[in-house]
CSV table of C-alpha atoms and ligand atoms in Angstrom, one decimal:
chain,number,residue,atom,x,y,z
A,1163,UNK,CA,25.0,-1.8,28.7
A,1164,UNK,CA,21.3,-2.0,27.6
A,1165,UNK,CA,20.5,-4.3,24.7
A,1166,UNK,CA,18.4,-1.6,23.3
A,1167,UNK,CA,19.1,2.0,23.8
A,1168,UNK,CA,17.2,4.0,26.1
A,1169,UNK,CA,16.3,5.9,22.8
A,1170,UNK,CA,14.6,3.8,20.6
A,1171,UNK,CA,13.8,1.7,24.1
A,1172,UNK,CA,11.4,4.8,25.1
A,1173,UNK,CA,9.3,4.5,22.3
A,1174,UNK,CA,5.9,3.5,22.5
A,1175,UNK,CA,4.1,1.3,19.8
A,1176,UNK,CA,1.6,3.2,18.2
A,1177,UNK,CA,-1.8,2.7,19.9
A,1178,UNK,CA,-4.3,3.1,17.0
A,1179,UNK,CA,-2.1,0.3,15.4
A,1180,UNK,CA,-2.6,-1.9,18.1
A,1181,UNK,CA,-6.4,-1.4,18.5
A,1182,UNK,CA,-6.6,-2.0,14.5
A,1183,UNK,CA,-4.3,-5.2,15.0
A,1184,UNK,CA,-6.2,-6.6,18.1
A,1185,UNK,CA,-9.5,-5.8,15.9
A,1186,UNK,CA,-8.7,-7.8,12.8
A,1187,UNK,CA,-7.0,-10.9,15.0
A,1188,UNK,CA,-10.4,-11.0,15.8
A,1189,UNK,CA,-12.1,-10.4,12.5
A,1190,UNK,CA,-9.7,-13.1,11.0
A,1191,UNK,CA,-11.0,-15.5,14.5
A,1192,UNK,CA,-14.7,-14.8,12.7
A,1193,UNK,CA,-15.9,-12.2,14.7
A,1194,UNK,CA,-17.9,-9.8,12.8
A,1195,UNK,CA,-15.5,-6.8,14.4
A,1196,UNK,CA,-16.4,-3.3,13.3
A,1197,UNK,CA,-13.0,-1.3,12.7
A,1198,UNK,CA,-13.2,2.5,13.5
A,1199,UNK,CA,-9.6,2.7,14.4
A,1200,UNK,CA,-8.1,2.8,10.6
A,1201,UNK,CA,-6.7,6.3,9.9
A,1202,UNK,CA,-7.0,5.3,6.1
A,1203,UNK,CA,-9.8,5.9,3.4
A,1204,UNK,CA,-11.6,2.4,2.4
A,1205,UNK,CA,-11.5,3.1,-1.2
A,1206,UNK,CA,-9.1,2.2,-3.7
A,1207,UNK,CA,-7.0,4.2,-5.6
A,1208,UNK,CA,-8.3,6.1,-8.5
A,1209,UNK,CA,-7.8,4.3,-11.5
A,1210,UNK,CA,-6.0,6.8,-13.6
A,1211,UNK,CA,-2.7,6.5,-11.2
A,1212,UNK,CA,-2.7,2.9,-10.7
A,1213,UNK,CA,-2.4,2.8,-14.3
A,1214,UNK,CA,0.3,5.7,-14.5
A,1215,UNK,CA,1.9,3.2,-11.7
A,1216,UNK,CA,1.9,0.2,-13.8
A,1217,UNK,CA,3.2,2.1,-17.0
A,1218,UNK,CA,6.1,3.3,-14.7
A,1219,UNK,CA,7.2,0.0,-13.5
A,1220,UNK,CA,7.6,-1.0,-16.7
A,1221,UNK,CA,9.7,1.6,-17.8
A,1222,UNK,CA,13.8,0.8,-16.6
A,1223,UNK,CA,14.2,4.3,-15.8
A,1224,UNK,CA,12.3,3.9,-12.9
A,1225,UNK,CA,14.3,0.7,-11.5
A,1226,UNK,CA,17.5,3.0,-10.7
A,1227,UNK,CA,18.3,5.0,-7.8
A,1228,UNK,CA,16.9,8.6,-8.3
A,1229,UNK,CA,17.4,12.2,-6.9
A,1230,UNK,CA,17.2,12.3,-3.1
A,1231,UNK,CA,14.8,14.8,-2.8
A,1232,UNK,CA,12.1,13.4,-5.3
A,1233,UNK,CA,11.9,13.4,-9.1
A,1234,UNK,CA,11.9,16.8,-10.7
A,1235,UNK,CA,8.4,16.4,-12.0
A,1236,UNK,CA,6.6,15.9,-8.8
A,1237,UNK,CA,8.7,18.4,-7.0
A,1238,UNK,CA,7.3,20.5,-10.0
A,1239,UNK,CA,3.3,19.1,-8.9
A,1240,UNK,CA,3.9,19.6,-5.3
A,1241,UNK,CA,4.8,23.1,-5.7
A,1242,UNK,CA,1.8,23.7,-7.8
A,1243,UNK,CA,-0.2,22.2,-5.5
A,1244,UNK,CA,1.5,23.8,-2.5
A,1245,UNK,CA,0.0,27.6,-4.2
A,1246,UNK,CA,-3.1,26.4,-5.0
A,1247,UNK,CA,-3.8,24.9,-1.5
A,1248,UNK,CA,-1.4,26.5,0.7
A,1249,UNK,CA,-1.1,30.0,-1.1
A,1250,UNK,CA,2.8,29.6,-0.6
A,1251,UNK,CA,4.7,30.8,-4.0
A,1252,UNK,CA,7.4,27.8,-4.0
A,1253,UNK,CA,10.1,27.2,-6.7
A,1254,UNK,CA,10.8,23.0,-6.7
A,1255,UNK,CA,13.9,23.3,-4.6
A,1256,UNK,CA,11.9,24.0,-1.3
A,1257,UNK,CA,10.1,20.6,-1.7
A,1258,UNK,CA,11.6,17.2,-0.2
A,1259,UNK,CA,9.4,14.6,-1.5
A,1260,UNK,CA,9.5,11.8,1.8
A,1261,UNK,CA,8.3,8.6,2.5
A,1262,UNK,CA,4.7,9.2,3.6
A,1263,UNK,CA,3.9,12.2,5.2
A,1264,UNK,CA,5.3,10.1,8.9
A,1265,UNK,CA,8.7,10.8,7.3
A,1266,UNK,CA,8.0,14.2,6.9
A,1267,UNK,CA,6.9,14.8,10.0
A,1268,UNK,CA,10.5,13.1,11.7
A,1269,UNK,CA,12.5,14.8,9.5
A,1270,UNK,CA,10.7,18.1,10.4
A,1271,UNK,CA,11.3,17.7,13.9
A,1272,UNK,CA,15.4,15.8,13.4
A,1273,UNK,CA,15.8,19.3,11.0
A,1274,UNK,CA,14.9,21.7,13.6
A,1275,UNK,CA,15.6,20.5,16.9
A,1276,UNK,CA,18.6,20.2,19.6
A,1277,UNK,CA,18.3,18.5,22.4
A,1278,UNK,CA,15.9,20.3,25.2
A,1279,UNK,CA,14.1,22.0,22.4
A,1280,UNK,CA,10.6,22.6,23.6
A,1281,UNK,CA,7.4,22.3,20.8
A,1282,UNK,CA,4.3,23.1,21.5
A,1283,UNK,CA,1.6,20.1,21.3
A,1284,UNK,CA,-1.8,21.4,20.8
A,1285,UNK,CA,-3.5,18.5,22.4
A,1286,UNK,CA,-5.5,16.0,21.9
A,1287,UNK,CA,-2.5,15.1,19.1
A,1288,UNK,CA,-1.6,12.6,16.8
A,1289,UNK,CA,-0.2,9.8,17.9
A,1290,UNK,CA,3.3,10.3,15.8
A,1291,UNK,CA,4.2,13.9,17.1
A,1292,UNK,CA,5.2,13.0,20.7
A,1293,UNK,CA,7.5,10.1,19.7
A,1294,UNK,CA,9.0,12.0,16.6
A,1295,UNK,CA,9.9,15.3,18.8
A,1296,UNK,CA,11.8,12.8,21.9
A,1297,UNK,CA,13.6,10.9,19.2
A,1298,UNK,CA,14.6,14.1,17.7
A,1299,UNK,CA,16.0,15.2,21.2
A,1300,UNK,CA,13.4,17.3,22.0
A,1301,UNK,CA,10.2,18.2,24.3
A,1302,UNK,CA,6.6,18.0,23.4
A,1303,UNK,CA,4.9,20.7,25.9
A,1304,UNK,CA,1.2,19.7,25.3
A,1305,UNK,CA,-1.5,22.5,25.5
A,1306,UNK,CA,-4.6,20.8,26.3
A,1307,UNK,CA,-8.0,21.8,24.2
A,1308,UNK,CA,-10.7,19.7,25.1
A,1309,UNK,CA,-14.1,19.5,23.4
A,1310,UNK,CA,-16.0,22.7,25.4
A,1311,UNK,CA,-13.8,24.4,23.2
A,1312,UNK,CA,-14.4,22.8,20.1
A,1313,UNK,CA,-10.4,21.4,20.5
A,1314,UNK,CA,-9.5,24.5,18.9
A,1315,UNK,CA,-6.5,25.6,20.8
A,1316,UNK,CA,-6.2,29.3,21.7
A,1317,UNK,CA,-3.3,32.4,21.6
A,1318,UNK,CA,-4.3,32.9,25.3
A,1319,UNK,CA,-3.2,29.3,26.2
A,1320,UNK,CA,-0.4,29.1,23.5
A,1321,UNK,CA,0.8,32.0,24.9
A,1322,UNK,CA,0.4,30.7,28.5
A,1323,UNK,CA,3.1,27.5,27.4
A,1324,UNK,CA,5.7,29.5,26.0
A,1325,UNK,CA,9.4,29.7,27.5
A,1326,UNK,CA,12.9,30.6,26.6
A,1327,UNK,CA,13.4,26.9,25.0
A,1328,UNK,CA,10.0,26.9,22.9
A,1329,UNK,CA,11.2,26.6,19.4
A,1330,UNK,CA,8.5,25.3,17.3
A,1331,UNK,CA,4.7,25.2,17.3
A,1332,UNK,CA,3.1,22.4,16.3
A,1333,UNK,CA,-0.2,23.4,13.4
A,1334,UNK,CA,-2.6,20.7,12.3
A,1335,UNK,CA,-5.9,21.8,10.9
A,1336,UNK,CA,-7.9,19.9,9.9
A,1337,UNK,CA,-6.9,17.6,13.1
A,1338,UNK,CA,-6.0,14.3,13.7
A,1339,UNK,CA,-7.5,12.8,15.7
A,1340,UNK,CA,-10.6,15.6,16.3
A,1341,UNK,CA,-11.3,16.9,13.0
A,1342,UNK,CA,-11.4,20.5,13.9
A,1343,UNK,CA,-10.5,23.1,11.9
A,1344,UNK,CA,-9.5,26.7,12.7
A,1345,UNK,CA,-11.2,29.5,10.9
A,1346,UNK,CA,-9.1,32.2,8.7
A,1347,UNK,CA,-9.2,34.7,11.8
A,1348,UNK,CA,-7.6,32.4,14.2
A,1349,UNK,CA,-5.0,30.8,11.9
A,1350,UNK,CA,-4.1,34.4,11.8
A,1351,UNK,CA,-4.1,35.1,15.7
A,1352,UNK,CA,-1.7,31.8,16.1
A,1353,UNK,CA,0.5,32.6,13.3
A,1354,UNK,CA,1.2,36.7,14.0
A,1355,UNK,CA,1.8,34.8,17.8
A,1356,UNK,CA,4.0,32.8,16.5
A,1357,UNK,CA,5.8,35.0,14.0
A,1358,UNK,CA,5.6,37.6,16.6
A,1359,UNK,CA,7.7,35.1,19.2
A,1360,UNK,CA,10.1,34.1,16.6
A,1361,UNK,CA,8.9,30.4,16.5
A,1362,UNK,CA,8.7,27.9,13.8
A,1363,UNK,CA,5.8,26.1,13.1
A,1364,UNK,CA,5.5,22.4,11.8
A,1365,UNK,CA,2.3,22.5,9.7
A,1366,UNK,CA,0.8,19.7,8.9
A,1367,UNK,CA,-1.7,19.9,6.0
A,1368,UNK,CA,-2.6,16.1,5.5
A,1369,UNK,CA,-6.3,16.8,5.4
A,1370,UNK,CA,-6.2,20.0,4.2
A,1371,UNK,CA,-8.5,18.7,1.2
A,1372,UNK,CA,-10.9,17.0,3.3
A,1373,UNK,CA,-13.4,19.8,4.6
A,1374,UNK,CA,-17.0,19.9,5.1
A,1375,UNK,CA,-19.9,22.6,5.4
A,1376,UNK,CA,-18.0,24.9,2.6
A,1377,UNK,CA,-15.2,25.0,5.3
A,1378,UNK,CA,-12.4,26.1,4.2
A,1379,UNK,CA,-8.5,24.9,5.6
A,1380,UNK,CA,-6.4,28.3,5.8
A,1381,UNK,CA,-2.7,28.0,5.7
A,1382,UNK,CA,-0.8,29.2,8.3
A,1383,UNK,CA,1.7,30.6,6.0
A,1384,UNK,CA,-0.9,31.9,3.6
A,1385,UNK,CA,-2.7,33.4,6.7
A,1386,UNK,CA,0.6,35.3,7.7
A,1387,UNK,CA,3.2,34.7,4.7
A,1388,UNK,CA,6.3,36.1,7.0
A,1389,UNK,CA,5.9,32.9,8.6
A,1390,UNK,CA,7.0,31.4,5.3
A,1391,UNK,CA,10.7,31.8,6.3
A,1392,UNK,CA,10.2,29.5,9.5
A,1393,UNK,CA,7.9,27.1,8.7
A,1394,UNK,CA,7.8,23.5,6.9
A,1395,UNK,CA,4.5,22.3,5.3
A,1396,UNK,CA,3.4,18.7,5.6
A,1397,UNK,CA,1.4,16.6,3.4
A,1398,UNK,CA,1.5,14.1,0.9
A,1399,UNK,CA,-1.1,11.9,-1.0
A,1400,UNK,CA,-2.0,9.7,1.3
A,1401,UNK,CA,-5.9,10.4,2.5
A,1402,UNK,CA,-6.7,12.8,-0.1
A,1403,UNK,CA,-6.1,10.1,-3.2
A,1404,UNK,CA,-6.7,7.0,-0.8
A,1405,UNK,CA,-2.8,6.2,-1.4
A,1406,UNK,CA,-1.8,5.4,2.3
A,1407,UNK,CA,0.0,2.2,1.3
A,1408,UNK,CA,1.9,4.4,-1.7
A,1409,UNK,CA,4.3,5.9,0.6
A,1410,UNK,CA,4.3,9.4,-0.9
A,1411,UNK,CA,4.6,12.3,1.3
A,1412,UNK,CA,6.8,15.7,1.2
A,1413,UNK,CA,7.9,18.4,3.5
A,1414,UNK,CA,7.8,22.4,1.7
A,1415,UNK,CA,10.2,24.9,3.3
A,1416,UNK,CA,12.9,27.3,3.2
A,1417,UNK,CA,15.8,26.3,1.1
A,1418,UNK,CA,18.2,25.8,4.2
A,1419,UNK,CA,16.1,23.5,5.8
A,1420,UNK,CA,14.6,21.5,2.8
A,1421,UNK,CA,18.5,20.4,2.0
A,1422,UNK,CA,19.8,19.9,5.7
A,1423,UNK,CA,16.7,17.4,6.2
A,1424,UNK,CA,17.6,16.3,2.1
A,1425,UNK,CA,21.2,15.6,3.2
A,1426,UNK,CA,19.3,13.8,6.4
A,1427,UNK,CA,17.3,11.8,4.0
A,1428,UNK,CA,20.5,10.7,1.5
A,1429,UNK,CA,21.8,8.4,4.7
A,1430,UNK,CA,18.4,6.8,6.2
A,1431,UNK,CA,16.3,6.1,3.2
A,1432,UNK,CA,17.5,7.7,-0.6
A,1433,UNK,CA,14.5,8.3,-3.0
A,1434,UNK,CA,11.1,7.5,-2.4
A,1435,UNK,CA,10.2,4.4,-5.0
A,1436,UNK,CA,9.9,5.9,-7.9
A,1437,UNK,CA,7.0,4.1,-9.2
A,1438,UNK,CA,4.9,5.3,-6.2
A,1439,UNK,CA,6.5,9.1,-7.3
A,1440,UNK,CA,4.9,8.4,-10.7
A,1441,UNK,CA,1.7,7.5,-9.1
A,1442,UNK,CA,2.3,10.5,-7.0
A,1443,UNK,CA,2.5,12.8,-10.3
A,1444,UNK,CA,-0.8,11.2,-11.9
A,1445,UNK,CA,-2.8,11.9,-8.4
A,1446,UNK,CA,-1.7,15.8,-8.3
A,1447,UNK,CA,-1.8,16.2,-12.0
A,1448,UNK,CA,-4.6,14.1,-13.1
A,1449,UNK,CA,-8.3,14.6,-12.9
A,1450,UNK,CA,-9.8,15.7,-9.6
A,1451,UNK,CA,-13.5,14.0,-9.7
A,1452,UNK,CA,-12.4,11.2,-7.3
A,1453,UNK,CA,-10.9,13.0,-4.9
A,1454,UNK,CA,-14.4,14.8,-4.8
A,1455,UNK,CA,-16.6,11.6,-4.9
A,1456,UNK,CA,-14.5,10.3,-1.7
A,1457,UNK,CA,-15.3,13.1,-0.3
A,1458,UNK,CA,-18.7,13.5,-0.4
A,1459,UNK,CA,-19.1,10.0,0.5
A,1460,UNK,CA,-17.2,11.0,3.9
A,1461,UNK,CA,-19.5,14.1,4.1
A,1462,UNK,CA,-22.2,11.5,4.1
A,1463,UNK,CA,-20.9,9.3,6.7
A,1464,UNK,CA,-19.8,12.3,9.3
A,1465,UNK,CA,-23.5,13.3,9.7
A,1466,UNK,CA,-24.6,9.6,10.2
A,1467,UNK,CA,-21.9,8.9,12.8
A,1468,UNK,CA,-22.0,12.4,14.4
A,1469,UNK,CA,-26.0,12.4,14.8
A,1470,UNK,CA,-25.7,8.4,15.8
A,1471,UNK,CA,-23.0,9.0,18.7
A,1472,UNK,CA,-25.3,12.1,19.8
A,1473,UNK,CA,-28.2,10.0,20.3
A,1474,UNK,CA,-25.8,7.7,23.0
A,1475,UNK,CA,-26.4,9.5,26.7
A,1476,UNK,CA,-23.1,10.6,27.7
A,1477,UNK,CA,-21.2,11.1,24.2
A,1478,UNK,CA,-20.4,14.9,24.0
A,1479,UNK,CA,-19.4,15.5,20.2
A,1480,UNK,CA,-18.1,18.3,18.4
A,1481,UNK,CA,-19.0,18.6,14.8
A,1482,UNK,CA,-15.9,17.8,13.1
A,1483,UNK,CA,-15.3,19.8,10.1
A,1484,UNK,CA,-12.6,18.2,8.5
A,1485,UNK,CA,-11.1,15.0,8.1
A,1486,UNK,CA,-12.4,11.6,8.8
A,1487,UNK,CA,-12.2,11.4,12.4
A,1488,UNK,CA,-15.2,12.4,15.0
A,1489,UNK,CA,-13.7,12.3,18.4
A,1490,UNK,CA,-16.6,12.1,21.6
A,1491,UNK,CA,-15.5,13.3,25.0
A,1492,UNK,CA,-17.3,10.1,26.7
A,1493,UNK,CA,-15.8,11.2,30.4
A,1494,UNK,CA,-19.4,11.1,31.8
A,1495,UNK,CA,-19.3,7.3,30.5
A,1496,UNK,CA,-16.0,6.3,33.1
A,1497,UNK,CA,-16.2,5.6,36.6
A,1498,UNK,CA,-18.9,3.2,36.2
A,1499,UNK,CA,-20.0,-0.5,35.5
A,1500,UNK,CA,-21.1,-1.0,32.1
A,1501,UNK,CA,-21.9,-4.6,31.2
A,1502,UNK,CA,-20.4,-5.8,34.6
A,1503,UNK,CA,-17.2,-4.4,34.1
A,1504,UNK,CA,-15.9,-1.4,36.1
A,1505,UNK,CA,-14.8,1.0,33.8
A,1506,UNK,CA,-12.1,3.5,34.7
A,1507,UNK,CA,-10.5,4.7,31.7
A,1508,UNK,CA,-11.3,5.3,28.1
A,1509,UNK,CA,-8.3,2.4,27.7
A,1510,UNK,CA,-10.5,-0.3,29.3
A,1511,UNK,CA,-13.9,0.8,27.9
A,1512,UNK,CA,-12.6,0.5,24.4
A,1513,UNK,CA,-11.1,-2.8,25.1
A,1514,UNK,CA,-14.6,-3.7,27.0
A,1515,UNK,CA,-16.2,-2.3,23.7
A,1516,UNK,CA,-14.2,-4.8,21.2
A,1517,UNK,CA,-14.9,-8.0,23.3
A,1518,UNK,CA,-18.9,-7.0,24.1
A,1519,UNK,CA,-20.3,-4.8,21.6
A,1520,UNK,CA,-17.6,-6.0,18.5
A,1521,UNK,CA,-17.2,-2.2,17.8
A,1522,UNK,CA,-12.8,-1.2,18.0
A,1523,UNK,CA,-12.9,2.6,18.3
A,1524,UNK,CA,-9.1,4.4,19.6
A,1525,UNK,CA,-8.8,5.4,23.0
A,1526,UNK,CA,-8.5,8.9,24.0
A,1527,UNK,CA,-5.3,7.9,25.8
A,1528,UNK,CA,-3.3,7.6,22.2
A,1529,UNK,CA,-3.9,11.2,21.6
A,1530,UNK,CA,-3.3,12.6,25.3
A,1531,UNK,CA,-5.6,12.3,27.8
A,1532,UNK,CA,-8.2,9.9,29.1
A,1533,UNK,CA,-12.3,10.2,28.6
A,1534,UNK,CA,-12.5,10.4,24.9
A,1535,UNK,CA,-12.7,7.9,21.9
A,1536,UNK,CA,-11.7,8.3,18.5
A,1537,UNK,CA,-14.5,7.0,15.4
A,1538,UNK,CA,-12.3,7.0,11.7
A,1539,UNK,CA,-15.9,7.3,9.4
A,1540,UNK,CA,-13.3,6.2,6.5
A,1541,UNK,CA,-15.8,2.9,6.1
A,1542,UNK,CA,-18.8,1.3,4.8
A,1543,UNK,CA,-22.1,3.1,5.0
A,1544,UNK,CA,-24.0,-0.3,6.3
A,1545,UNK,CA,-21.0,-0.8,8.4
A,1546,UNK,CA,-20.9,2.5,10.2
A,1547,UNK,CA,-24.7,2.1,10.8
A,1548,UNK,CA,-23.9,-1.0,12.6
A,1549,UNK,CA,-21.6,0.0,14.6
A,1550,UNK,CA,-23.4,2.5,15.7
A,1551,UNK,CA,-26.8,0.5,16.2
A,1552,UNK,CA,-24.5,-1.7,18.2
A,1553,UNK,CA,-22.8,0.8,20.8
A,1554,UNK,CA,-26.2,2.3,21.3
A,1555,UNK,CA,-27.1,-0.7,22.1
A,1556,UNK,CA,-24.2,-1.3,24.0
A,1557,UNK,CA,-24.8,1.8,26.5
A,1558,UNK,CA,-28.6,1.5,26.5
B,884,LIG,C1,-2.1,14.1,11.0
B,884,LIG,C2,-1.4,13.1,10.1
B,884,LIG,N1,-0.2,13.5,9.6
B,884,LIG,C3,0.5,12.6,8.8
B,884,LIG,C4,0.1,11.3,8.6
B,884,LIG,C5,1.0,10.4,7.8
B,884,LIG,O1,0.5,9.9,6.7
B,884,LIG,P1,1.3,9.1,5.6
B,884,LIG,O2,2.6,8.8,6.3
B,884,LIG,O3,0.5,7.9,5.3
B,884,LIG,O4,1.5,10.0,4.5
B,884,LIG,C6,-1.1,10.9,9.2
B,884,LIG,C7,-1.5,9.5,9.0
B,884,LIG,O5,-2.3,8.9,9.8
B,884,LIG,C8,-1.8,11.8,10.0
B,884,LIG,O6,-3.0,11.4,10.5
């Protein structure tokens, strides 16, 4: 019998972690280590809901256990939020406040699937998917669409992966890790596809409130609200309010499937802490002026990073529209000696990148394939132009 099962054994740690963790042993060593592997905003929390957090922890009604699926009140803010930014008419039943938006993402995947269930993967992909879908028993089919296309993923090849078994497509726009978003029309042309094949879709809307260029994120269930019926919304507060170490995230869906993955939620974790739910209910409810200074100051820092990498021979990279990620397809870059060091993969040149140049980008090989490198622009202006000084450098 296997100490660990083959299960949980099959799980691989999560590679953007790992680069971040290699990055700050070495910081913490007193190397002056650039980090553009955090998938996190570098600000602080708005002030307004750090205070609404400290009120709340002194009040003894949050110290108790509370509803499962989130307190009444933010289930009330989600679903506002959910039509202002998804265009989906919710009542606060169909919302399951989670731990983090990670949480929402397993349960999405434990709700719907049995075992041999096949999802679609639009790839490159975050990390999480893969890993959530297996331990839920089922199959990530990944549908590659690299950077000649903008990694916007098409109908045509959506169409092309389908079989008997798919029963969910994956949706994430704005992307993680590529930033892309899909305009209105093809959020339409995937979701009549996928409402047309009887499929659900997982939408994640993480960054749906980080866009750039007067790009806006569509919904998938505003873009075709039939989809509605079979389809569970992702999000929570972490990049929008800089709140990743809050632990606030929810899933939106039909009623069925919000209380099977509530009754889900009752046995692994209960209630989110209530006093990060009270945080939660300032952030959505509170003023938005923050949220809109962060962003601009990531608007700021795309262009520098985005017209820095293109100046690097051999960096091909897509304008990302959304999010804070930029995501170079450096294939041109492997197959050679850089520095001494044969290069093959985009695994070993980001590892040759920490020790030479002091710059920790991702590997392409968390997302999916080899031959491209993901830059978070989530930091310091002074710090990103180092970084980039120092890789062109680097590659000079
Ligand atoms: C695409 C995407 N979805 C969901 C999450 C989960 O965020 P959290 O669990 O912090 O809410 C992340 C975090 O990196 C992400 O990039």
């Amino acid at each position: 019998m296997a100490r660990i099962s083959e299960r949980i054994g099959a799980i691989a740690e999560s590679a953007t972690l790992k680069v971040d963790a290699k990055a700050k042993a070495m910081k913490a060593a007193g190397r002056p280590v650039i980090g553009f592997a955090a998938g996190e905003p570098d600000f602080p929390t708005p002030a307004h809901v750090v205070e609404a957090a400290a009120e709340a922890v002194r009040d003894p009604r949050n110290h108790r256990y509370s509803a499962v699926a989130g307190l009444p009140e933010l289930r009330e803010a989600i679903a506002s939020k959910t039509l202002r930014d998804s265009g989906l008419d919710v009542g606060p039943g169909r919302v399951l406040v989670t731990n983090g938006g990670k949480q929402g993402v397993f349960q999405a995947f434990a709700t719907l699937l049995d075992p041999g269930d096949e999802v679609i993967v639009p790839t490159p992909y975050w990390t999480t998917y893969p890993e959530a879908i297996r331990l839920a028993g089922g199959v990530p089919v990944e549908v590659l669409a690299g950077a000649d296309q903008g990694y916007l993923v098409t109908v045509e090849q959506l169409e092309a992966a389908r079989t008997p078994r798919t029963k969910v497509l994956l949706f994430v726009s704005p992307s993680n890790p590529t930033g892309a978003v899909h305009s209105p029309e093809q959020v339409r042309a995937i979701g009549e596809w996928a409402d047309a094949h009887g499929l659900w879709v997982v939408a994640d809307e993480i960054y749906q409130n980080l866009t750039y260029d007067g790009v806006e994120a569509v919904s998938i269930v505003a873009a075709v609200p039939a989809l509605a019926e079979r389809t569970l919304l992702v999000n929570g507060v972490a990049k929008t309010y800089a709140m990743t170490g809050w632990r606030v995230g929810w899933i939106v869906g039909p009623a069925d499937a919000i209380a099977a993955a509530a009754n889900m939620q009752s046995h692994a974790t209960g209630n989110v802490a209530n006093v990060s739910q009270r945080a939660a209910i300032a952030a959505l409810t509170g003023p938005q002026d923050e949220v809109e200074r962060m962003r601009r100051a990531f608007d700021r820092r795309r262009r520098a990073i985005v017209a820095g990498l293109n100046g690097i021979p051999g960096f091909a990279t897509p304008v990302p529209q959304g999010a804070f990620y930029v995501y170079p397809d450096v294939s041109a870059l492997l197959g050679r000696s850089w520095h001494g060091t044969h290069v093959a993969s985009t695994l070993e040149l980001a590892d040759l990148l920490l020790e030479k140049a002091e710059v920790a980008p991702v590997p392409g090989e968390a997302f999916g394939p080899s031959g491209f490198l993901r830059f978070s622009y989530a930091l310091g202006d002074e710090q990103l132009a180092e970084g980039v000084d120092r890789l062109t450098r680097f590659f000079a």
